[in-house]
CSV table of C-alpha atoms and ligand atoms in Angstrom, one decimal:
chain,number,residue,atom,x,y,z
O,1309,MET,CA,138.5,32.3,-134.9
O,1310,ARG,CA,139.0,31.9,-138.7
O,1311,ASP,CA,141.9,29.9,-140.0
O,1312,LEU,CA,144.7,32.3,-140.8
O,1313,VAL,CA,145.8,30.4,-143.9
O,1314,SER,CA,143.8,28.9,-146.8
O,1315,GLU,CA,143.0,25.3,-146.7
O,1316,ARG,CA,144.7,24.8,-150.1
O,1317,SER,CA,148.0,26.1,-148.7
O,1318,THR,CA,148.0,23.4,-146.1
O,1319,ARG,CA,147.7,20.6,-148.7
O,1320,PHE,CA,151.3,20.7,-149.8
O,1321,THR,CA,154.6,21.1,-148.0
O,1322,GLU,CA,157.5,23.5,-148.5
O,1323,SER,CA,159.9,22.4,-151.3
O,1324,VAL,CA,162.1,19.6,-150.0
O,1325,ILE,CA,164.7,20.6,-152.7
O,1326,ARG,CA,165.0,24.2,-151.4
O,1327,GLN,CA,165.0,22.9,-147.8
O,1328,MET,CA,168.0,20.8,-148.7
O,1329,THR,CA,169.8,23.9,-150.1
O,1330,ARG,CA,169.3,25.7,-146.8
O,1331,LEU,CA,170.6,22.7,-144.8
O,1332,CYS,CA,173.5,22.5,-147.1
O,1333,ASN,CA,174.4,26.2,-146.5
O,1334,GLN,CA,174.1,25.6,-142.7
O,1335,HIS,CA,176.6,22.7,-142.9
O,1336,GLY,CA,178.9,24.3,-145.5
O,1337,GLY,CA,178.2,21.4,-147.8
O,1338,VAL,CA,178.6,20.9,-151.6
O,1339,ASN,CA,175.1,21.4,-153.0
O,1340,LEU,CA,174.2,18.5,-155.4
O,1341,ALA,CA,170.6,19.0,-154.3
O,1342,GLN,CA,169.0,22.0,-156.0
O,1343,GLY,CA,169.7,21.9,-159.7
O,1344,PHE,CA,171.3,25.1,-160.7
O,1345,PRO,CA,174.7,25.6,-162.4
O,1346,ASP,CA,177.7,27.0,-160.4
O,1347,PHE,CA,179.5,28.0,-163.6
O,1348,PRO,CA,179.1,31.3,-165.5
O,1349,ALA,CA,176.4,32.1,-168.1
O,1350,PRO,CA,177.7,32.8,-171.7
O,1351,GLU,CA,179.5,36.2,-172.0
O,1352,PRO,CA,177.4,37.6,-174.9
O,1353,ILE,CA,174.1,37.1,-173.2
O,1354,LYS,CA,175.4,38.8,-170.0
O,1355,ARG,CA,176.6,41.7,-172.1
O,1356,GLU,CA,173.2,42.0,-173.7
O,1357,ALA,CA,171.5,42.0,-170.2
O,1358,ALA,CA,173.8,44.8,-169.1
O,1359,ARG,CA,173.3,46.7,-172.3
O,1360,ALA,CA,169.5,46.5,-171.9
O,1361,VAL,CA,169.6,47.8,-168.3
O,1362,LEU,CA,171.9,50.7,-169.4
O,1363,ALA,CA,169.6,51.4,-172.3
O,1364,ASP,CA,166.8,51.7,-169.8
O,1365,VAL,CA,164.8,48.7,-170.8
O,1366,ASN,CA,163.7,48.9,-167.2
O,1367,GLN,CA,159.9,49.2,-167.4
O,1368,TYR,CA,157.2,46.6,-167.8
O,1369,ALA,CA,157.5,44.6,-171.1
O,1370,ILE,CA,154.3,43.8,-172.9
O,1371,THR,CA,152.6,41.4,-170.5
O,1372,TRP,CA,152.9,38.3,-172.8
O,1373,GLY,CA,156.5,39.0,-173.7
O,1374,ALA,CA,158.8,41.5,-175.5
O,1375,LYS,CA,158.3,41.4,-179.3
O,1376,ARG,CA,162.0,40.6,-179.9
O,1377,LEU,CA,161.9,37.6,-177.6
O,1378,ARG,CA,158.6,36.3,-179.1
O,1379,ASP,CA,160.1,36.6,-182.6
O,1380,ALA,CA,163.2,34.8,-181.5
O,1381,LEU,CA,161.2,32.0,-179.9
O,1382,VAL,CA,159.2,31.5,-183.1
O,1383,ALA,CA,162.3,31.4,-185.3
O,1384,ARG,CA,164.0,28.9,-183.0
O,1385,SER,CA,160.9,26.6,-182.7
O,1386,LYS,CA,160.7,26.6,-186.5
O,1387,ARG,CA,164.4,25.8,-186.8
O,1388,THR,CA,164.5,23.0,-184.2
O,1389,SER,CA,161.1,21.3,-184.6
O,1390,GLY,CA,159.5,22.6,-187.7
O,1391,LEU,CA,156.6,23.9,-185.6
O,1392,ASP,CA,155.5,27.4,-186.6
O,1393,TYR,CA,153.8,29.7,-184.0
O,1394,ASP,CA,152.3,33.1,-184.4
O,1395,PRO,CA,154.2,35.5,-182.1
O,1396,GLU,CA,151.1,37.7,-181.7
O,1397,THR,CA,148.7,35.0,-180.5
O,1398,GLU,CA,150.5,31.9,-179.6
O,1399,ILE,CA,153.4,32.8,-177.3
O,1400,THR,CA,153.4,33.8,-173.6
O,1401,VAL,CA,156.6,34.7,-171.8
O,1402,CYS,CA,156.4,34.1,-168.0
O,1403,CYS,CA,158.6,34.3,-164.9
O,1404,GLY,CA,160.3,31.0,-165.6
O,1405,SER,CA,158.8,27.7,-166.7
O,1406,THR,CA,157.6,27.4,-163.1
O,1407,GLU,CA,155.1,30.2,-163.7
O,1408,CYS,CA,154.3,28.9,-167.1
O,1409,MET,CA,153.1,25.6,-165.7
O,1410,ALA,CA,151.2,27.3,-162.8
O,1411,SER,CA,149.5,29.8,-165.2
O,1412,THR,CA,148.7,27.0,-167.7
O,1413,MET,CA,147.0,24.8,-165.1
O,1414,LEU,CA,145.1,27.7,-163.5
O,1415,ALA,CA,144.0,28.9,-167.0
O,1416,LEU,CA,143.0,25.5,-168.4
O,1417,VAL,CA,142.0,23.1,-165.6
O,1418,ASN,CA,138.8,23.2,-163.6
O,1419,PRO,CA,138.5,22.1,-159.9
O,1420,GLY,CA,137.8,18.4,-159.8
O,1421,GLU,CA,139.3,17.6,-163.3
O,1422,GLU,CA,142.1,15.1,-163.4
O,1423,VAL,CA,145.6,15.7,-164.5
O,1424,ILE,CA,147.8,12.7,-165.2
O,1425,VAL,CA,151.4,13.0,-164.0
O,1426,PHE,CA,154.2,10.4,-164.4
O,1427,GLU,CA,156.0,9.6,-161.2
O,1428,PRO,CA,158.7,10.1,-160.0
O,1429,PHE,CA,157.9,13.7,-160.8
O,1430,TYR,CA,159.4,17.1,-160.6
O,1431,GLU,CA,158.0,18.3,-157.2
O,1432,ASN,CA,156.1,21.4,-158.5
O,1433,TYR,CA,153.4,19.6,-160.4
O,1434,GLY,CA,151.6,18.4,-157.3
O,1435,PRO,CA,151.2,21.8,-155.7
O,1436,ASP,CA,150.3,23.3,-159.2
O,1437,ALA,CA,147.5,20.8,-159.4
O,1438,ILE,CA,146.3,21.5,-155.8
O,1439,LEU,CA,146.4,25.3,-156.4
O,1440,CYS,CA,143.9,24.9,-159.3
O,1441,GLY,CA,141.8,22.3,-157.5
O,1442,ALA,CA,142.7,19.5,-159.9
O,1443,VAL,CA,143.0,15.9,-158.9
O,1444,PRO,CA,146.4,14.4,-159.9
O,1445,ARG,CA,146.5,10.8,-161.2
O,1446,PHE,CA,149.9,9.2,-161.1
O,1447,VAL,CA,151.4,6.7,-163.6
O,1448,ARG,CA,154.6,5.0,-162.5
O,1449,LEU,CA,157.8,5.1,-164.5
O,1450,ARG,CA,159.6,1.9,-163.7
O,1451,GLU,CA,163.3,1.2,-163.0
O,1452,PRO,CA,165.8,0.6,-164.3
O,1453,ASP,CA,165.0,2.4,-167.6
O,1454,TRP,CA,161.9,4.3,-166.4
O,1455,THR,CA,159.5,2.8,-168.9
O,1456,PHE,CA,155.8,2.8,-168.2
O,1457,ASP,CA,153.1,0.2,-168.6
O,1458,PRO,CA,150.9,1.2,-171.5
O,1459,ALA,CA,147.9,-0.5,-169.9
O,1460,GLU,CA,148.4,1.5,-166.7
O,1461,LEU,CA,148.5,4.7,-168.7
O,1462,GLU,CA,145.4,3.7,-170.6
O,1463,ARG,CA,143.6,3.1,-167.3
O,1464,ALA,CA,144.5,6.5,-166.0
O,1465,PHE,CA,142.6,8.3,-168.9
O,1466,SER,CA,138.9,8.7,-168.6
O,1467,ASN,CA,136.3,11.4,-169.3
O,1468,ARG,CA,137.5,13.2,-166.1
O,1469,THR,CA,141.0,13.7,-167.6
O,1470,LYS,CA,141.7,17.3,-168.5
O,1471,ALA,CA,145.4,17.0,-169.2
O,1472,ILE,CA,148.6,15.1,-168.9
O,1473,VAL,CA,152.0,16.5,-167.9
O,1474,ILE,CA,155.0,15.3,-169.8
O,1475,ASN,CA,158.5,16.2,-168.7
O,1476,THR,CA,161.1,15.2,-171.2
O,1477,PRO,CA,164.1,15.0,-170.7
O,1478,ASN,CA,162.9,14.2,-167.3
O,1479,ASN,CA,163.8,15.4,-163.8
O,1480,PRO,CA,164.5,13.4,-161.6
O,1481,THR,CA,165.1,10.2,-163.7
O,1482,GLY,CA,167.0,11.5,-166.8
O,1483,LYS,CA,164.4,9.6,-168.9
O,1484,VAL,CA,164.0,10.8,-172.5
O,1485,PHE,CA,160.5,9.8,-173.8
O,1486,SER,CA,160.7,7.9,-177.1
O,1487,ARG,CA,158.7,8.7,-180.2
O,1488,GLY,CA,156.7,5.5,-179.6
O,1489,GLU,CA,155.8,6.4,-176.0
O,1490,LEU,CA,154.8,9.9,-177.0
O,1491,ALA,CA,152.7,8.5,-179.8
O,1492,LEU,CA,150.8,6.5,-177.3
O,1493,VAL,CA,150.3,9.6,-175.1
O,1494,ALA,CA,149.1,11.5,-178.2
O,1495,ALA,CA,146.6,8.8,-179.2
O,1496,LEU,CA,145.1,8.8,-175.7
O,1497,CYS,CA,144.9,12.6,-175.6
O,1498,VAL,CA,143.1,12.6,-178.9
O,1499,LYS,CA,140.8,9.7,-177.8
O,1500,TRP,CA,139.8,11.4,-174.5
O,1501,ASN,CA,139.9,15.0,-175.8
O,1502,ALA,CA,142.6,15.8,-173.3
O,1503,LEU,CA,145.3,18.5,-173.3
O,1504,ALA,CA,149.1,18.0,-172.8
O,1505,PHE,CA,151.4,20.3,-170.9
O,1506,THR,CA,155.0,19.5,-171.8
O,1507,ASP,CA,157.9,20.7,-169.6
O,1508,GLU,CA,160.8,20.7,-172.0
O,1509,ILE,CA,163.2,22.8,-170.0
O,1510,TYR,CA,166.1,20.2,-170.5
O,1511,GLU,CA,165.4,19.9,-174.3
O,1512,HIS,CA,169.1,20.5,-175.2
O,1513,ILE,CA,170.7,18.4,-172.5
O,1514,LEU,CA,170.8,14.9,-174.1
O,1515,TYR,CA,173.3,12.1,-174.1
O,1516,ASP,CA,174.3,8.9,-176.0
O,1517,GLY,CA,172.6,10.0,-179.2
O,1518,ALA,CA,169.2,10.5,-177.5
O,1519,GLY,CA,166.9,12.9,-179.5
O,1520,HIS,CA,164.4,15.3,-178.1
O,1521,MET,CA,160.9,14.7,-179.6
O,1522,ARG,CA,158.3,17.5,-179.2
O,1523,LEU,CA,154.8,16.1,-178.4
O,1524,ALA,CA,153.2,19.0,-180.3
O,1525,CYS,CA,154.7,17.6,-183.5
O,1526,LEU,CA,152.6,14.5,-183.4
O,1527,ASP,CA,149.3,14.1,-185.2
O,1528,GLY,CA,146.5,15.9,-183.5
O,1529,MET,CA,148.7,17.4,-180.8
O,1530,ARG,CA,149.6,20.9,-182.2
O,1531,GLU,CA,146.3,22.3,-181.0
O,1532,ARG,CA,146.1,20.5,-177.7
O,1533,THR,CA,149.6,20.9,-176.4
O,1534,VAL,CA,151.1,23.7,-174.3
O,1535,THR,CA,154.8,23.4,-174.9
O,1536,ILE,CA,156.7,24.9,-172.0
O,1537,GLY,CA,160.4,25.9,-172.1
O,1538,GLY,CA,162.8,28.3,-170.5
O,1539,ALA,CA,166.2,29.9,-170.4
O,1540,SER,CA,167.2,28.7,-166.9
O,1541,LYS,CA,169.0,25.5,-167.7
O,1542,THR,CA,170.0,26.0,-171.4
O,1543,TYR,CA,171.8,29.3,-170.7
O,1544,ALA,CA,172.8,28.7,-167.0
O,1545,VAL,CA,170.6,31.6,-165.8
O,1546,THR,CA,168.1,30.1,-163.3
O,1547,GLY,CA,167.9,33.4,-161.4
O,1548,TRP,CA,166.7,35.4,-164.5
O,1549,ARG,CA,163.2,33.9,-164.4
O,1550,VAL,CA,162.4,33.8,-168.1
O,1551,GLY,CA,160.3,30.9,-169.5
O,1552,TRP,CA,157.7,30.5,-172.3
O,1553,CYS,CA,154.5,28.7,-173.3
O,1554,LEU,CA,153.8,27.9,-176.9
O,1555,ALA,CA,150.1,27.1,-177.6
O,1556,SER,CA,147.2,27.6,-179.9
O,1557,PRO,CA,145.4,31.0,-179.7
O,1558,ALA,CA,142.5,29.8,-177.7
O,1559,LEU,CA,144.8,28.2,-175.0
O,1560,THR,CA,147.2,31.2,-175.1
O,1561,ALA,CA,144.4,33.8,-174.6
O,1562,ALA,CA,143.5,32.1,-171.3
O,1563,ILE,CA,147.1,31.6,-170.2
O,1564,ARG,CA,147.9,35.2,-170.9
O,1565,LYS,CA,145.1,36.5,-168.7
O,1566,VAL,CA,146.2,34.4,-165.7
O,1567,HIS,CA,149.8,35.3,-166.3
O,1568,ASP,CA,149.0,39.0,-166.4
O,1569,PHE,CA,147.2,39.0,-163.1
O,1570,LEU,CA,149.8,36.8,-161.4
O,1571,THR,CA,153.0,38.6,-162.4
O,1572,VAL,CA,152.3,41.2,-165.1
O,1573,GLY,CA,155.5,40.1,-166.9
O,1574,ALA,CA,158.9,38.6,-166.8
O,1575,PRO,CA,162.0,40.9,-166.2
O,1576,ALA,CA,162.1,43.2,-169.2
O,1577,PRO,CA,165.9,43.6,-169.7
O,1578,LEU,CA,166.5,39.9,-169.2
O,1579,GLN,CA,163.9,39.1,-172.0
O,1580,GLU,CA,166.2,41.1,-174.3
O,1581,ALA,CA,169.2,39.0,-173.2
O,1582,VAL,CA,167.3,35.8,-173.7
O,1583,ALA,CA,166.3,36.9,-177.2
O,1584,ALA,CA,170.1,37.2,-177.9
O,1585,ALA,CA,170.7,33.8,-176.3
O,1586,LEU,CA,168.2,32.2,-178.7
O,1587,GLU,CA,170.4,33.5,-181.5
O,1588,LEU,CA,173.6,31.7,-180.3
O,1589,PRO,CA,175.0,29.4,-182.9
O,1590,GLU,CA,174.2,25.6,-182.9
O,1591,ASP,CA,177.7,24.9,-181.7
O,1592,TYR,CA,176.7,26.3,-178.3
O,1593,TYR,CA,174.1,23.6,-177.8
O,1594,HIS,CA,176.5,20.8,-178.9
O,1595,ARG,CA,179.1,22.1,-176.4
O,1596,LEU,CA,176.4,22.3,-173.6
O,1597,ALA,CA,175.4,18.7,-174.1
O,1598,GLU,CA,179.0,17.5,-174.3
O,1599,ASP,CA,180.0,19.4,-171.2
O,1600,TYR,CA,177.1,17.8,-169.3
O,1601,ARG,CA,178.0,14.4,-170.6
O,1602,GLN,CA,181.5,14.7,-169.2
O,1603,ARG,CA,180.1,15.8,-165.8
O,1604,ARG,CA,177.8,12.8,-165.9
O,1605,ASP,CA,180.5,10.4,-166.9
O,1606,TYR,CA,182.7,11.7,-164.1
O,1607,LEU,CA,180.1,11.6,-161.3
O,1608,LEU,CA,178.3,8.3,-162.0
O,1609,PRO,CA,181.3,5.9,-161.5
O,1610,ALA,CA,182.3,7.9,-158.4
O,1611,LEU,CA,178.9,7.4,-156.9
O,1612,GLU,CA,179.0,3.7,-157.7
O,1613,ALA,CA,182.4,3.5,-156.0
O,1614,ALA,CA,181.0,5.3,-152.9
O,1615,GLY,CA,178.3,2.7,-152.6
O,1616,PHE,CA,175.4,4.1,-154.5
O,1617,ARG,CA,173.7,2.2,-157.4
O,1618,THR,CA,173.0,4.6,-160.2
O,1619,PHE,CA,170.3,4.7,-162.9
O,1620,VAL,CA,172.1,6.2,-166.0
O,1621,PRO,CA,170.4,9.4,-167.2
O,1622,ARG,CA,169.9,9.9,-171.0
O,1623,GLY,CA,169.0,13.6,-170.6
O,1624,ALA,CA,168.8,16.4,-168.1
O,1625,TYR,CA,171.4,16.7,-165.3
O,1626,TYR,CA,170.2,14.5,-162.5
O,1627,VAL,CA,171.0,11.0,-161.4
O,1628,MET,CA,168.6,8.9,-159.3
O,1629,THR,CA,170.5,6.5,-157.1
O,1630,ASP,CA,169.6,3.5,-155.0
O,1631,ILE,CA,170.9,3.8,-151.4
O,1632,SER,CA,169.9,0.3,-150.2
O,1633,GLY,CA,173.6,-0.8,-149.9
O,1634,PHE,CA,174.0,1.6,-147.0
O,1635,GLY,CA,171.4,-0.2,-144.8
O,1636,TYR,CA,169.5,3.0,-143.9
O,1637,PRO,CA,165.7,2.6,-143.3
O,1638,ASP,CA,164.8,6.0,-144.8
O,1639,ASP,CA,166.0,8.4,-147.5
O,1640,VAL,CA,165.2,11.6,-145.5
O,1641,ALA,CA,167.4,10.5,-142.5
O,1642,PHE,CA,170.1,9.4,-145.0
O,1643,ALA,CA,170.0,12.7,-146.9
O,1644,ARG,CA,170.3,14.6,-143.6
O,1645,ALA,CA,173.3,12.5,-142.5
O,1646,LEU,CA,174.9,12.9,-145.8
O,1647,VAL,CA,174.8,16.7,-145.6
O,1648,ALA,CA,175.6,17.0,-141.9
O,1649,GLU,CA,178.3,14.3,-141.6
O,1650,GLY,CA,179.4,13.9,-145.2
O,1651,GLY,CA,179.1,17.5,-146.4
O,1652,VAL,CA,177.2,16.7,-149.6
O,1653,ALA,CA,173.6,17.7,-150.2
O,1654,ALA,CA,171.2,15.5,-152.3
O,1655,VAL,CA,167.4,15.2,-152.5
O,1656,PRO,CA,165.5,12.4,-150.7
O,1657,GLY,CA,163.8,10.2,-153.3
O,1658,SER,CA,160.5,10.2,-151.5
O,1659,SER,CA,159.9,13.8,-152.5
O,1660,PHE,CA,159.4,12.7,-156.1
O,1661,TYR,CA,156.6,10.2,-155.3
O,1662,SER,CA,153.0,10.5,-154.3
O,1663,ASP,CA,153.6,7.5,-152.0
O,1664,PRO,CA,156.8,8.3,-150.1
O,1665,VAL,CA,157.5,4.6,-149.5
O,1666,ALA,CA,158.3,4.3,-153.2
O,1667,GLY,CA,161.3,6.6,-152.8
O,1668,ARG,CA,162.5,5.4,-149.4
O,1669,GLN,CA,165.7,3.9,-150.8
O,1670,ARG,CA,166.3,6.6,-153.5
O,1671,LEU,CA,168.4,9.7,-153.5
O,1672,ARG,CA,168.8,12.2,-156.4
O,1673,PHE,CA,172.0,14.1,-157.1
O,1674,HIS,CA,172.5,16.7,-159.8
O,1675,PHE,CA,175.7,17.5,-161.7
O,1676,ALA,CA,175.3,21.0,-162.9
O,1677,ARG,CA,178.6,21.8,-161.3
O,1678,ARG,CA,182.1,22.8,-162.3
O,1679,ARG,CA,184.6,19.9,-162.4
O,1680,GLU,CA,186.4,21.1,-159.3
O,1681,THR,CA,183.1,21.3,-157.3
O,1682,LEU,CA,182.2,17.7,-158.4
O,1683,GLU,CA,185.7,16.6,-157.4
O,1684,ARG,CA,185.2,18.1,-153.9
O,1685,ALA,CA,181.9,16.3,-153.7
O,1686,VAL,CA,183.4,13.0,-154.8
O,1687,GLU,CA,186.3,13.3,-152.2
O,1688,ARG,CA,183.7,13.8,-149.5
O,1689,LEU,CA,181.5,10.9,-150.7
O,1690,GLN,CA,184.5,8.6,-150.7
O,1691,ARG,CA,185.1,9.4,-147.0
O,1692,PHE,CA,181.4,9.2,-146.0
O,1693,ARG,CA,180.7,6.3,-143.6
O,1694,PRO,CA,177.2,6.7,-142.3
O,1695,HIS,CA,176.4,5.7,-138.8
O,1696,ARG,CA,173.5,3.3,-139.1
O,1697,PRO,CA,170.6,4.8,-137.2
O,1698,ALA,CA,168.7,2.5,-134.8
O,1699,ARG,CA,165.8,0.9,-136.5
O,1700,THR,CA,162.5,2.5,-135.5
T,391,LIG,C1,161.5,19.8,-164.8
T,391,LIG,C2,161.7,21.2,-164.3
T,391,LIG,N1,160.8,22.1,-164.7
T,391,LIG,C3,161.0,23.4,-164.4
T,391,LIG,C4,162.0,23.8,-163.6
T,391,LIG,C5,162.1,25.2,-163.2
T,391,LIG,O1,162.4,26.0,-164.3
T,391,LIG,P1,162.4,27.6,-164.3
T,391,LIG,O2,163.7,28.1,-163.7
T,391,LIG,O3,162.3,27.9,-165.7
T,391,LIG,O4,161.2,28.0,-163.5
T,391,LIG,C6,162.9,22.9,-163.1
T,391,LIG,C7,164.0,23.3,-162.2
T,391,LIG,O5,164.7,22.5,-161.6
T,391,LIG,C8,162.8,21.5,-163.5
T,391,LIG,O6,163.7,20.6,-163.1
């Protein structure tokens, strides 16, 4: 009898983050696991979505993205980073940045080629690499400030390297890559003729004066970088599924073909609404970052008071914590106890590492929540007294 499922589908597990959401729902917990906002999206963009549906923008958009959205992306890229893209040949709008990364890897990486990924990593990159037959090579970001060893990065590059994935601001660590770090990445990409796939979905969520640097701006990188972004986090619309890839015409042509046969296109009326979102005034982005800073500065001391050691994020809306003070042998058991007995869901740290042992004493929380939701979580965390499991 043939196997019912493909071999490649057996080489990765179900998303741990989304599993934690289901467990959280079962236990009526406060979900600080899966990173989506529980507060409303901006009124004008919701009105634009409704207007587009009522105006019957209800059929397929052009596969690589509605013209209005591509034009808005070009204008915003020019405004924020000085990088100019051709809307006709250099933009692909996909179903979220999730599909952008999958389409990019499927379009540009051959089976057996290596893709360098910093770890801890956002959990999608591993399965993306497996789906296209790539071999991931991991380079460690080291606590407490999540820097990497330049020599380790240099050793990861070789003539088998096809690409490197850079996620800045970073999930799960909150690291914001510095210009110097990106310059090193750029020099290695040029030296080894490698591509870079940047996941910049948190580009506007920055703290303490940190600045977002676009790798594509560095010498030699414009032509070899696929810059991936999306509406999900910036406009609190994770369910709309609108993301984008900015890349040279040669890379874009391949990405567009894969995208077309995977999904045809992102939701047409929501592309109109995201075009309107990209036209929001600068003040919107300042407010966004400031609101997240306040959430961060509320949650972190509360976590410390409840017994977690925290690694302060400089961007994105996650905090990695150290749970060794609780005396639990394992992050998965701890996360299950926290949601079942404590009523708060978080993500076991091991799901962000290729070697689960590296994350055994780590737990990730997110803070894309209303103040009252965070207060409810904090109240529960203060009461949480885990039963120590028997050592196995
Ligand atoms: C680093 C990173 N990339 C991509 C995504 C998914 O983005 P999208 O909703 O655009 O698919 C997430 C969501 O949590 C993320 O943290």
